[in-house]
Every structure is written in structure tokens, then in C-alpha cells.
Backbone as a printed PyTorch tensor [residue, N CA C, xyz], in Angstrom:
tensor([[[ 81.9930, 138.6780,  84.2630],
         [ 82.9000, 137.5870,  83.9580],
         [ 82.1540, 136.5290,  83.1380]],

        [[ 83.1300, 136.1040,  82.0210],
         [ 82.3960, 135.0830,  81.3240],
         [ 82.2860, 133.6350,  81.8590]],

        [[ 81.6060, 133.1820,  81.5230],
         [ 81.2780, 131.3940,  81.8830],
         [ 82.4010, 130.5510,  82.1160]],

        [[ 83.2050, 130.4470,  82.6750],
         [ 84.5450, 129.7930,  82.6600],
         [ 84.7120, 128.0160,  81.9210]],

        [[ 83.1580, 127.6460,  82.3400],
         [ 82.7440, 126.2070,  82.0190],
         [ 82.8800, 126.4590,  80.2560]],

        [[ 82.5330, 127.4350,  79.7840],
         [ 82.4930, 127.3100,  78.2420],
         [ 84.0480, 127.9720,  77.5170]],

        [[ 85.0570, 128.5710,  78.6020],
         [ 86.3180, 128.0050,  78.0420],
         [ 87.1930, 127.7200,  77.3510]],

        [[ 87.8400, 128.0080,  76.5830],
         [ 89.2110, 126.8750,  76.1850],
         [ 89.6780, 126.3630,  77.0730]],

        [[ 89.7590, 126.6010,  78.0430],
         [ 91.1670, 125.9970,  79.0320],
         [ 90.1240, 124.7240,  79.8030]],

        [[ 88.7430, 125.1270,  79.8040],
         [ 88.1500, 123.8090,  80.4920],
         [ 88.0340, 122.3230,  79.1340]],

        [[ 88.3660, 122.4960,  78.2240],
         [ 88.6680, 121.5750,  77.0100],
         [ 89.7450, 120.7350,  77.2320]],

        [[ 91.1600, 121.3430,  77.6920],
         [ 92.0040, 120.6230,  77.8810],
         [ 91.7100, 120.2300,  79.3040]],

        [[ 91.5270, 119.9210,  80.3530],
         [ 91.4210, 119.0780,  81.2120],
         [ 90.4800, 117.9300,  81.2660]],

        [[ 91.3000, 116.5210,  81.8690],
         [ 90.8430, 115.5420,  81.5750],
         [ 90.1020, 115.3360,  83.5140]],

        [[ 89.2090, 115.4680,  83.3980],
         [ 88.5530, 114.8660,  84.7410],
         [ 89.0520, 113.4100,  85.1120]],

        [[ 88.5640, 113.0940,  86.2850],
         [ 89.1220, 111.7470,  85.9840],
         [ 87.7990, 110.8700,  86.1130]],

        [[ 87.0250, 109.6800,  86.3360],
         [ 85.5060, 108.7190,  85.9820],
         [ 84.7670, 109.7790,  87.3580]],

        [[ 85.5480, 110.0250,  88.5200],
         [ 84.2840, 110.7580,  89.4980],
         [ 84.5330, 112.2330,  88.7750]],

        [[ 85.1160, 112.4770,  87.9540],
         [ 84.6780, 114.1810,  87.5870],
         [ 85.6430, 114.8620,  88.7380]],

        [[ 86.8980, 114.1230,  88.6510],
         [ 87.8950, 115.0540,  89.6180],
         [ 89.1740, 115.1090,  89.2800]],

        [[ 89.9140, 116.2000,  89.8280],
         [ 91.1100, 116.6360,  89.2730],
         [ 91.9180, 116.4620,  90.2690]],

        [[ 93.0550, 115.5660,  90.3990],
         [ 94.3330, 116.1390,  91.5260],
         [ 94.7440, 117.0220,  91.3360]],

        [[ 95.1060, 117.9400,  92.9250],
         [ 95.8280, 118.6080,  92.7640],
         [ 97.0740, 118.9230,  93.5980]],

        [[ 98.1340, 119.5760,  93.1840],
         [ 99.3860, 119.7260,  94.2830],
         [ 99.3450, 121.2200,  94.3520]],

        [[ 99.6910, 121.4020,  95.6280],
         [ 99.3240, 122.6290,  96.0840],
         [101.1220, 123.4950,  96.7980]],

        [[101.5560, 124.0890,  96.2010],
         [103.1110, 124.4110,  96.4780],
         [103.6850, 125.7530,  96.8010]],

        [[104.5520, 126.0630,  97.5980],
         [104.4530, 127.2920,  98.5820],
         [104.9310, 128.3300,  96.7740]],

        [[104.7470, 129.3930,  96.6390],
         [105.2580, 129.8750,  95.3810],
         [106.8270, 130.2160,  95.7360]],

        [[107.1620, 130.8130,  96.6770],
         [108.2810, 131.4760,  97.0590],
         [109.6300, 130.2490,  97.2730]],

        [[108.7270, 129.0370,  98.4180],
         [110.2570, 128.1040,  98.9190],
         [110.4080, 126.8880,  98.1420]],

        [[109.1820, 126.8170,  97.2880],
         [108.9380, 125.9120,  96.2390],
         [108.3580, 124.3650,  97.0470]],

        [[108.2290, 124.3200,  98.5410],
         [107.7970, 123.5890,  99.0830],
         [106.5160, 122.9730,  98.8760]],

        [[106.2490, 121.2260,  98.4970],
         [105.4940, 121.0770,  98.0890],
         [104.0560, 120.9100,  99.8850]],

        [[103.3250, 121.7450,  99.3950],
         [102.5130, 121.7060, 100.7510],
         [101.3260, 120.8600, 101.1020]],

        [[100.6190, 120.3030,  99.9340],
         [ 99.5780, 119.4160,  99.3800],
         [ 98.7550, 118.8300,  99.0320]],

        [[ 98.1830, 117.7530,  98.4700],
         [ 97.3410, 117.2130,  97.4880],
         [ 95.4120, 117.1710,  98.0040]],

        [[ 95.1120, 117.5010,  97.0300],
         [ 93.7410, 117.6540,  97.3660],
         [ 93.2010, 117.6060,  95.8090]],

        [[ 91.6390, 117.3250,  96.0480],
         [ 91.0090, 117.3570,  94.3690],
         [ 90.1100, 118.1050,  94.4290]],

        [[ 89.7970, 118.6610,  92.8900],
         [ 89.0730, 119.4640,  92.4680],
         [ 88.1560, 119.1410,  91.6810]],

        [[ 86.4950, 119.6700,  91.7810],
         [ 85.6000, 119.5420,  91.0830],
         [ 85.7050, 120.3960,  89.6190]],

        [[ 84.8920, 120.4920,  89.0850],
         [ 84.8410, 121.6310,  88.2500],
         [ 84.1300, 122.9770,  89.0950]],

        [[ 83.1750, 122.8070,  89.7620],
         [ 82.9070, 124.0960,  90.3610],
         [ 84.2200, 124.3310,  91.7570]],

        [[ 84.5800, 123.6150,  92.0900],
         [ 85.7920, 124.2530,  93.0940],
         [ 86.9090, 124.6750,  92.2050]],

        [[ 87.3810, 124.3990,  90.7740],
         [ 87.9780, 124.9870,  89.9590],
         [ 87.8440, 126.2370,  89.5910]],

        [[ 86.4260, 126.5060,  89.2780],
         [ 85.7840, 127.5770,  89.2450],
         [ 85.7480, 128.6460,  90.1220]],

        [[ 85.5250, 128.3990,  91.5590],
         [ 84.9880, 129.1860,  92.6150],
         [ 87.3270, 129.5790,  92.6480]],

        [[ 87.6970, 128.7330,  92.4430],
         [ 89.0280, 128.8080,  92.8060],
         [ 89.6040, 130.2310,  92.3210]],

        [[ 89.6020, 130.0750,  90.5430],
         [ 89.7150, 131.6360,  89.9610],
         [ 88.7760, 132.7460,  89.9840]],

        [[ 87.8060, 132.5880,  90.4640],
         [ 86.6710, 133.4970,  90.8310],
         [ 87.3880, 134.4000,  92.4560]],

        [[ 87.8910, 133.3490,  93.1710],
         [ 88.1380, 134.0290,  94.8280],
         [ 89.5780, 134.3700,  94.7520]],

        [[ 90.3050, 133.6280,  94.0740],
         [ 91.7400, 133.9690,  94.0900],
         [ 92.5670, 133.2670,  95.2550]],

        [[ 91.9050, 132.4260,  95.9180],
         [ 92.0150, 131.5370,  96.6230],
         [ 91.7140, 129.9760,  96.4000]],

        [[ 92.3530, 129.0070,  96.9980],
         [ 91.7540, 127.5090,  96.6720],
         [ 90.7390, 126.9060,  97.5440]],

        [[ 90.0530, 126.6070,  96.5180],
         [ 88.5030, 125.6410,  96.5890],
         [ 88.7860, 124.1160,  96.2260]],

        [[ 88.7420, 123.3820,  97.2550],
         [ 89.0390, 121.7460,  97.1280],
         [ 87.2220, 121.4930,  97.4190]],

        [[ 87.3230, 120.2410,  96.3900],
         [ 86.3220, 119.0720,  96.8970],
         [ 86.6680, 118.3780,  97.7490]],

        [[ 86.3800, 118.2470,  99.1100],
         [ 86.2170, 117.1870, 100.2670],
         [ 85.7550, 115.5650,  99.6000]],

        [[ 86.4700, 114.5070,  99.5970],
         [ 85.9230, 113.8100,  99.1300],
         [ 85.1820, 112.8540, 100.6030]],

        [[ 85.6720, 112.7930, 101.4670],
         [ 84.9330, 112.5570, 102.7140],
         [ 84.0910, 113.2240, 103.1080]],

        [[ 83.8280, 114.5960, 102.8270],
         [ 82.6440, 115.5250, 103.4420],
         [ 81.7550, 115.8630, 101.9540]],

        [[ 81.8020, 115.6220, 100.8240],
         [ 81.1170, 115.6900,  99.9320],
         [ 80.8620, 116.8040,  99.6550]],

        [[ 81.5880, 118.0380,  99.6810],
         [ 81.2040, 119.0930,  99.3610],
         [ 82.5150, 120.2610,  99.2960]],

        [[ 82.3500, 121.3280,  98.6050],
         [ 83.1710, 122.1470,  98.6310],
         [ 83.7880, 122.5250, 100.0820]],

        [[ 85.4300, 122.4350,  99.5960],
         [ 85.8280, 123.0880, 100.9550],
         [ 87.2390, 124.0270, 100.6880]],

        [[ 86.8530, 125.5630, 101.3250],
         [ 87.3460, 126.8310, 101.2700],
         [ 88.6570, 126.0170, 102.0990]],

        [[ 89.9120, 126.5060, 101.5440],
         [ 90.9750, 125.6030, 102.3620],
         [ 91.5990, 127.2420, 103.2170]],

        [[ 91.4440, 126.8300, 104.7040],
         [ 91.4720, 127.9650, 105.2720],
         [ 90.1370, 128.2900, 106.2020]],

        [[ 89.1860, 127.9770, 105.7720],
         [ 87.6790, 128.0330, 105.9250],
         [ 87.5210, 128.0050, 107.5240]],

        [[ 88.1170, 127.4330, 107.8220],
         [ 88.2990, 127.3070, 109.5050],
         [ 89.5260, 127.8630, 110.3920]],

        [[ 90.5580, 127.2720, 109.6720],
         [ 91.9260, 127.4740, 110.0590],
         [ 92.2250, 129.2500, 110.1690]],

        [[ 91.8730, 129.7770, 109.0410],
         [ 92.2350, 131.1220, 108.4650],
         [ 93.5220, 130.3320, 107.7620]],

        [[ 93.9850, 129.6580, 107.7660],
         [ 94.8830, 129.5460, 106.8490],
         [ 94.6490, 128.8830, 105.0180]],

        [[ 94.1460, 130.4950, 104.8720],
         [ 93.8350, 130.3830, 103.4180],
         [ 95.0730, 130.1210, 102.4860]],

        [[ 94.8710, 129.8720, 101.2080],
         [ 95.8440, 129.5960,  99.9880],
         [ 95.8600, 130.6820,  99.0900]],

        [[ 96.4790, 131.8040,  98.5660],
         [ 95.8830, 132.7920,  97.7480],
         [ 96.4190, 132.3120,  96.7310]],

        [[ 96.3670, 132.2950,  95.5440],
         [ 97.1120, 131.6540,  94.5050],
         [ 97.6240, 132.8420,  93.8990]],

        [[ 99.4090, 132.2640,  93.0430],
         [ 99.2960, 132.9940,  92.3290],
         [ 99.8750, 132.6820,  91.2990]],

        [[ 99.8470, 131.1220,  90.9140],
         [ 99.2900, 130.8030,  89.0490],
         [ 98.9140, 129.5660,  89.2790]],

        [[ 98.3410, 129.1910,  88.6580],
         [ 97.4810, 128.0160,  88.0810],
         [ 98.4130, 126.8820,  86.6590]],

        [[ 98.7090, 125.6070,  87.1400],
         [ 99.2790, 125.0920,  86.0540],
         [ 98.6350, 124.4170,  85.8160]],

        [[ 98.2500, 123.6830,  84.5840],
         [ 97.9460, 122.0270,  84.3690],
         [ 99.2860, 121.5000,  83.3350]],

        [[ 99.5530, 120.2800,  83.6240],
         [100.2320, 119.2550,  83.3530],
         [100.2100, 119.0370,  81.7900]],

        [[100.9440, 118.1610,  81.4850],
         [101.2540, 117.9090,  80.1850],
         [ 99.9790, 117.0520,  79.0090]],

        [[ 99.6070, 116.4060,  80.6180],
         [ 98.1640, 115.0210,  80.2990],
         [ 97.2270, 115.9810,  80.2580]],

        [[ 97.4180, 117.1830,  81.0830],
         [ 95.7910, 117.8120,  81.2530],
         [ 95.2610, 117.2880,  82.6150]],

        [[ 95.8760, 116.1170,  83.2350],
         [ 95.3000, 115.4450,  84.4420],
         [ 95.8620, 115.7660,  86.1130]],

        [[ 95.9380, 116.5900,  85.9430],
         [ 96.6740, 117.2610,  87.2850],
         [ 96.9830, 118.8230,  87.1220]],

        [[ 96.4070, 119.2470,  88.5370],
         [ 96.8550, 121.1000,  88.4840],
         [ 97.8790, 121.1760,  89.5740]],

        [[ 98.8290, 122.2760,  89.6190],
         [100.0190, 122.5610,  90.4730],
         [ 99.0190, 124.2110,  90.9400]],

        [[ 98.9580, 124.0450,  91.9940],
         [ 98.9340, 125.4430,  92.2030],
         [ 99.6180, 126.3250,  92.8780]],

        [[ 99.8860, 127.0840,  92.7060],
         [101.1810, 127.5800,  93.5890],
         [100.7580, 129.3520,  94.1690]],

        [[101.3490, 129.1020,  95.6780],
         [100.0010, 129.2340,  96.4420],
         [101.0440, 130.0580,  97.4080]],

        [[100.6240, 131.0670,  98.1440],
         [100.8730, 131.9210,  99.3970],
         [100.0370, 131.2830, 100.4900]],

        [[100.9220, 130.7110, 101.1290],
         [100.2030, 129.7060, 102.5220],
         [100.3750, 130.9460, 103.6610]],

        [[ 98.9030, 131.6250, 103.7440],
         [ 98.9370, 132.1560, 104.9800],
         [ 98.7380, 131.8110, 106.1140]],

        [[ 99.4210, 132.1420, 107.0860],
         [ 99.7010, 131.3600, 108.4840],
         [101.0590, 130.2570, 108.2210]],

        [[101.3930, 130.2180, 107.3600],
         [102.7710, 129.3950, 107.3770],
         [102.3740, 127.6070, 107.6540]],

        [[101.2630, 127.5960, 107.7230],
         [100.1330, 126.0950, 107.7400],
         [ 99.4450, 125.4850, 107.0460]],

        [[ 99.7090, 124.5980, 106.3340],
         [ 99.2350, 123.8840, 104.9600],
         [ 98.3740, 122.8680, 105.6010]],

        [[ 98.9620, 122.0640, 106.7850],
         [ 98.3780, 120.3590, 107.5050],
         [ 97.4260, 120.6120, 108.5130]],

        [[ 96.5750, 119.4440, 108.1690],
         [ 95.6740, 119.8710, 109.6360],
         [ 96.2800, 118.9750, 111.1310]],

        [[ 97.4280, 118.6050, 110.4690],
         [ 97.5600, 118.2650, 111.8540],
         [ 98.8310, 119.4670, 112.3440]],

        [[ 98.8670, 120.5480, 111.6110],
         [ 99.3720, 122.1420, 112.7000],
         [100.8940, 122.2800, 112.0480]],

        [[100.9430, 121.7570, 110.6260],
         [102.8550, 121.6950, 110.1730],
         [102.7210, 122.3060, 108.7870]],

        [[103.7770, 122.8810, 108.6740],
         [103.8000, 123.4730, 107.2780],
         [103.2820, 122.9650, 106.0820]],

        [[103.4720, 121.3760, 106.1410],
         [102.5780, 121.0700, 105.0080],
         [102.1060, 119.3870, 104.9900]],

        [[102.1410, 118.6900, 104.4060],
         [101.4060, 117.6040, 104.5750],
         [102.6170, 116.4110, 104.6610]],

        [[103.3490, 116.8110, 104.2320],
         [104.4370, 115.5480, 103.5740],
         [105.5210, 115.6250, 104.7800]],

        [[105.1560, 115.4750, 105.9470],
         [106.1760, 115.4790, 107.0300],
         [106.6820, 113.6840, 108.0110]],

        [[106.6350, 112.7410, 106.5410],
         [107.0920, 111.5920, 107.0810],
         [107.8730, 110.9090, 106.1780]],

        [[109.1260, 110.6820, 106.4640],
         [110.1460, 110.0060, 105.4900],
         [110.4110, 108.5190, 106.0940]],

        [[110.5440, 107.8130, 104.6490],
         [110.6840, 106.4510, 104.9700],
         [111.9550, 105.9320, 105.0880]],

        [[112.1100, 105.9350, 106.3200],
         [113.5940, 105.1490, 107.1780],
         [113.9840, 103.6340, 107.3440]],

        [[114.2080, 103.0040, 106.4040],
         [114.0880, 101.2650, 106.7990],
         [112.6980, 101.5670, 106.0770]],

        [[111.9040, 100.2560, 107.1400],
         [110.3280,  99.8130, 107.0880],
         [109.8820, 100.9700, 107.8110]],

        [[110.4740, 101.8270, 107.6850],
         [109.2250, 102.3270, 109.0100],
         [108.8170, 104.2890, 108.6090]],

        [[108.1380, 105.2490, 109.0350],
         [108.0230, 106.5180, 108.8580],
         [108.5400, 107.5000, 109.9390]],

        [[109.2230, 108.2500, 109.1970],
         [110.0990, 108.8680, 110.6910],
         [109.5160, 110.5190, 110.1820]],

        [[108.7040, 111.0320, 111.1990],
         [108.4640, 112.8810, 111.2650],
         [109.4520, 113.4760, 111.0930]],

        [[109.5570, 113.9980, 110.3170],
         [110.7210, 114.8900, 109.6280],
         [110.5370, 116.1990, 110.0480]],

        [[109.2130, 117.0170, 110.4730],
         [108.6260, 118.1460, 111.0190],
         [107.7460, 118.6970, 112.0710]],

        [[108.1170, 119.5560, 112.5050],
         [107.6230, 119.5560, 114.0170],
         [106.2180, 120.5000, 114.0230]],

        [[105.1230, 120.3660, 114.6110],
         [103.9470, 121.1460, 114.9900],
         [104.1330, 122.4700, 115.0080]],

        [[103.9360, 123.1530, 114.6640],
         [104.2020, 124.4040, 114.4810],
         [102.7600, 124.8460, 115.2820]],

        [[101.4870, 124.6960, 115.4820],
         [100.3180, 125.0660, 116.2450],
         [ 99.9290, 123.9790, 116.3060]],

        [[ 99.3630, 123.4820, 117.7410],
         [ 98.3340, 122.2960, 117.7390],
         [ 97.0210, 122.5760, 117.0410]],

        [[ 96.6540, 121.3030, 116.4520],
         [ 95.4560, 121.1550, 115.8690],
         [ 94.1870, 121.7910, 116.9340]],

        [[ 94.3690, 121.3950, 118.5620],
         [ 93.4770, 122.0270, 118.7990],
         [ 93.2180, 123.9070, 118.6460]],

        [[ 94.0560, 124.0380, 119.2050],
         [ 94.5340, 125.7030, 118.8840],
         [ 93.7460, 126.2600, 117.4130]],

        [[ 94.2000, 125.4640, 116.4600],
         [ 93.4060, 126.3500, 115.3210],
         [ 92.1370, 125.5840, 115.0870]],

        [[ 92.0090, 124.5240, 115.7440],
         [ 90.1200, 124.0460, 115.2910],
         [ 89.4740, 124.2970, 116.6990]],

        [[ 90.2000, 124.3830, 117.7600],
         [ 89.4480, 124.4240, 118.9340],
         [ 88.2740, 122.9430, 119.3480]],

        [[ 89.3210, 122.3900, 118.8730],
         [ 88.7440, 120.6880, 118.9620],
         [ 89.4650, 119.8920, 120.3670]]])
């Protein structure tokens, strides 16, 4: 496999000042958006290399296999970037039916009611159950 860093497609993306990419992460099939995480250039990399998604942790400073613990890996199966170049969609086979670490299909499970956030989705596995925390 060739150098992916040397590219066309790494030309059009615009990093952003830390050298990172948002990204949205979306079920391929229910079109559910499941969600946001950023990407280095080497978790970009390692991403089409595994066929799976590779996020930068920006709290843990380092690559993180999404799934890595959970088993609930992401397999991808296409890769978009945006119009700016500044954002990737990836659209993704959520195995285990678990995108959140707090045990729900995906991240975006609070709608704003009045002032306030109302859970729109229910636990599907406790967090301890799949971290054993």
C-alpha cells in the first residue's frame, strides 16, 4: 500500500490549528447520526488501513480503536469529506447496536424541552456491563 500521507485526497483536507479533523460518525443503513469524535492524520490513516474507525482521544492523548474495549467496533463503509474539506461523515456498521459510552445507541440521546434536557433514549447495556467498571 502506498503512503496515504502523500495522497491527493490528504491535499484537500483542512486540519484544523491542533492538526484535527471532526468527525460524524452515522449508522449507514438507519441513517442515524451516532457520533462526533476527531481525527488525527494518523487515526485517519490507521482508519482506511483497518476498515474500522480510529479517533484521537483528545482527553487521553492518544489513538483510540472505537470499540477497543467495548467490542463495539465501527466498520466503515465510505468515507466522506465535506464541501470545506473540514469535516468527515463516516458512515459506519455499529456493531453491538452501541455507539455511547454511556450503553445507548448513540450519543445524541437528549432533547431540549423548555430550559431543560429531556433523555429521549433508553440504556440499552449498562456502562458497567461492557467496561466492567
Amino acid at each position: 500500500m502506498t503512503d496515504l500521507k502523500s495522497a491527493p485526497l490528504w491535499e484537500a483536507i483542512k486540519w484544523n490549528d491542533d492538526g484535527l479533523l471532526p468527525v460524524i460518525a452515522q449508522d449507514y443503513q438507519s441513517g442515524t447520526i451516532l457520533m462526533m469524535a476527531w481525527m488525527n492524520p494518523e487515526s485517519l490513516e490507521q482508519t482506511i488501513k483497518l476498515g474500522e474507525a480510529v479517533y484521537w482521544s483528545r482527553s487521553r492523548q492518544k489513538l483510540w480503536h472505537k470499540g477497543e474495549t467495548s467490542g463495539h467496533v465501527q466498520k466503515i463503509h465510505d468515507v466522506m469529506l465535506d464541501c470545506d474539506g473540514d469535516t468527515l461523515l463516516l458512515k459506519v456498521d455499529q456493531v453491538g447496536g452501541i455507539a455511547c459510552h454511556t450503553g445507548r445507541n448513540n450519543c445524541f440521546f437528549r432533547s431540549l424541552e423548555g430550559n431543560d434536557w429531556k433523555v429521549n433514549a433508553e440504556v440499552l447495556k449498562s456502562p458497567e456491563d461492557i467496561y466492567g467498571k
